[in-house]
């Protein structure tokens, strides 16, 4: 470390009658010598620090060549770090820390600013004195500088020094502070390194910076620091509910009012999340402007619409705002694009409980209440209520009633009735407190009515790992970051002839394990934060489990509905599922299991992953998206009950583009969503084709398969003889799940991954019907009716530098061909 050289402070106005730089004799010479020595010392230190930047440049093919780097600047204590900023040169001060008798600043120096920076030093050393005051040039900038040093990770770390991990492989959530206009750059670097950055509504936003949580190892953060100049400072990602629940408990009302004051509240003509729960306390400052009094209902008048339990109010806060920890903690203006509605579905404590056999009818009655009140409003129905102790392995009256709700075929509906998006919870595990009683998530089968085919069923995962609270310093989180939440059930025990549930997982909180390994508890710091029913005592409360996850999913569905009012409920569901990605923990589970059949259990835990609003709402630069919503007539009755038509999509995959990509890894993702009219009972419990009114599947033209053979393989009507066997053409083993994973359900999603060149010629996708009770058991007018589906297809390059959109831009419009009178073998 260089020897510290302290430049004496010279106060001209008070100590001297003339400038030391213009006076005669030893005083002038001494001050000139001090100035020159200081400038020479800083120049050498600057050159050494910049040389280290060159040595530390990462030779990582995933990253762009860095255009600069950080150095550490030691300033005289109390000096303003802004003296180092030169916007025209790109010199940008970042993290600032006071230590001992000095102030330390992380300074980003662009490569093309090095000479200019050195010239400032040289100008200070030997440049002409200022005409007024006879001071050296850049005196206010250079004289407060004590030293330049090479930057380390510690330079940008402004949290407790003891909290910075020393192990390069230590993995945790980091809070990365970046300038507001550089957020996308940080996201791109994180994506290139395969790191997970928190979703945009998990980020704190301030006037000049945005704080992005990134889950990474220390070595990966160092790589980001040396590869990009967008990091301003680093801390632990510590935002959790305990600050609001414990530390500022007496000030919760002030925090609520402050947030309410910077929210742009919605009007009446926006989509709504309609909660089926215990009612909502509308008096809450963060709820009242988005919940009209006449939008509060109860399935029985004597119950009253107000919340009697607190669960419904907590659901409402999450459904409107998401986890309140983030919006309460920043200063960002926020705009709500959806509202709340509430139907009290659960009785107050002294009321008679409903008969479980009538849950389906009660839920359908609950659907009718807000639709009668506001028939023109678009809404997402959200229910985190399950039939305790009843597995959802088979269709029930309740789950079938939900399928009727979604498909627009419940009693009282007609051909003009809307399709409806219903979001339900998969159910919670038992909150055991003895570790010996904790089994695994798979030991808790998903509960009725989570099996509803048309419902979007939500499970829980967790990113929460930071434990706060006196007395719990040595406790650890039960679930790893990115793993299934300890609160969430799965459908692993259901068997293979049932729908894949959940389809999605969202934050459901974690639990804590005692140092002895004997006790398990739920801590506030491992929960999300929501609105409390008791607004006088606790207007902010911790909230967790699949209820919190389901409310978050309903919120996202309502946001997408507001952003895309022309999209059907089937399409919103498809977009959400299509946007989902697996965490590192989940991906490792799939990677460790090459056998496709064994992967079916994994997808019954995690669904299709964690959804993201930004991915669902817009196609990124390296994503090529096809979104279609269209009608199809799957069957016809004309001399016999037959299959009627399939749809062929010519995917925009020009051969020239594919050949240029060559062996570049790409992912082709396909999601198909539709709503079935349920037919429970009889053999429907064991034969999915008896339960569904119709079914659809997708099939992609295979490598080396001619178009004619592809059509003959998927469509009997394309063959010369109806009884002719389908031509065989083996598929590759590059699907994440494969077609055998689909046996039931009304939503199907899979990913083909491999070299781009292996997609050459695989540019035709077929949507084809399979059996259902409309074909086999229905009247003629039903057999011949049309129905609809939504399809989403994306092609994604693994490397973010590859632009797929531009060369294929003209081919984005889907070209649909309809194949009539097909007869597909069952």
Coordinates of N, CA and C in Angstrom, one line a residue, residues 5 7-8 10 21 31-43 76 116-129 135-145:
X5 N 0.5 10.5 1.9 CA 1.1 11.8 1.9 C 0.0 12.8 2.1
X7 N -1.5 16.5 2.2 CA -1.2 17.9 1.8 C -1.8 18.8 2.9
X8 N -1.0 19.7 3.4 CA -1.5 20.6 4.4 C -2.5 21.5 3.8
X10 N -4.4 24.9 3.3 CA -4.0 26.3 3.4 C -5.2 27.2 3.2
X21 N 1.4 31.2 -3.6 CA 1.9 30.9 -4.9 C 2.5 32.1 -5.7
X31 N 5.4 25.7 -1.0 CA 4.1 25.3 -1.5 C 4.1 24.7 -2.9
X32 N 4.9 25.2 -3.8 CA 5.0 24.7 -5.1 C 5.6 23.3 -5.0
X33 N 6.6 23.1 -4.2 CA 7.2 21.7 -4.1 C 6.1 20.7 -3.5
X34 N 5.3 21.2 -2.5 CA 4.3 20.3 -2.0 C 3.3 19.9 -3.0
X35 N 2.9 20.9 -3.8 CA 1.9 20.7 -4.9 C 2.5 19.7 -5.9
X36 N 3.7 19.9 -6.3 CA 4.3 19.0 -7.3 C 4.4 17.6 -6.8
X37 N 4.9 17.5 -5.6 CA 5.1 16.1 -5.0 C 3.8 15.4 -4.9
X38 N 2.8 16.2 -4.4 CA 1.5 15.5 -4.3 C 0.9 15.1 -5.7
X39 N 1.1 15.9 -6.7 CA 0.6 15.6 -8.0 C 1.3 14.4 -8.6
X40 N 2.6 14.4 -8.4 CA 3.4 13.3 -8.9 C 3.0 12.0 -8.2
X41 N 2.9 12.0 -6.9 CA 2.5 10.9 -6.1 C 1.1 10.3 -6.6
X42 N 0.1 11.2 -6.8 CA -1.2 10.8 -7.2 C -1.1 10.2 -8.7
X43 N -0.3 10.8 -9.5 CA -0.2 10.3 -10.9 C 0.3 8.9 -10.9
X76 N -9.8 13.5 1.9 CA -9.7 14.1 3.2 C -11.1 14.0 3.9
X116 N -7.6 12.2 -20.1 CA -8.1 13.4 -19.6 C -8.0 13.5 -18.1
X117 N -8.2 12.4 -17.4 CA -8.0 12.4 -15.9 C -6.6 12.7 -15.6
X118 N -5.6 12.1 -16.3 CA -4.2 12.3 -16.0 C -3.9 13.8 -16.3
X119 N -4.5 14.3 -17.3 CA -4.2 15.7 -17.7 C -4.7 16.7 -16.6
X120 N -5.8 16.3 -15.9 CA -6.2 17.2 -14.8 C -5.2 17.2 -13.7
X121 N -4.6 16.1 -13.4 CA -3.5 16.0 -12.4 C -2.3 16.9 -12.9
X122 N -1.9 16.7 -14.2 CA -0.8 17.4 -14.7 C -1.1 18.9 -14.7
X123 N -2.3 19.3 -15.0 CA -2.6 20.7 -15.1 C -2.6 21.3 -13.7
X124 N -3.0 20.5 -12.7 CA -2.8 21.0 -11.3 C -1.4 21.2 -10.9
X125 N -0.5 20.3 -11.4 CA 0.9 20.3 -11.0 C 1.6 21.5 -11.6
X126 N 1.4 21.7 -12.9 CA 2.2 22.7 -13.6 C 1.4 23.7 -14.4
X127 N 0.1 23.7 -14.3 CA -0.6 24.7 -15.1 C -0.6 26.1 -14.5
X128 N -0.9 27.1 -15.3 CA -0.9 28.5 -14.8 C -1.9 28.7 -13.7
X129 N -1.5 29.5 -12.7 CA -2.4 29.8 -11.6 C -3.6 30.6 -12.1
X135 N -4.7 30.5 -7.7 CA -4.7 29.2 -7.2 C -4.4 28.2 -8.4
X136 N -3.8 27.0 -8.0 CA -3.6 26.1 -9.1 C -4.9 25.6 -9.7
X137 N -4.9 25.2 -11.0 CA -6.1 24.7 -11.6 C -6.5 23.4 -10.9
X138 N -7.9 23.2 -10.8 CA -8.5 22.0 -10.3 C -8.1 21.8 -8.8
X139 N -7.8 22.9 -8.1 CA -7.4 22.8 -6.7 C -8.4 22.1 -5.9
X140 N -9.7 22.5 -6.1 CA -10.8 21.9 -5.2 C -11.0 20.5 -5.5
X141 N -10.6 20.0 -6.6 CA -10.7 18.6 -6.9 C -9.5 17.8 -6.4
X142 N -8.3 18.3 -6.6 CA -7.1 17.5 -6.4 C -6.7 17.5 -4.9
X143 N -6.7 18.7 -4.3 CA -6.1 18.8 -3.0 C -6.8 17.9 -1.9
X144 N -8.2 17.7 -2.0 CA -8.8 16.8 -1.0 C -8.4 15.3 -1.2
X145 N -7.8 15.0 -2.4 CA -7.4 13.6 -2.6 C -6.2 13.2 -1.9

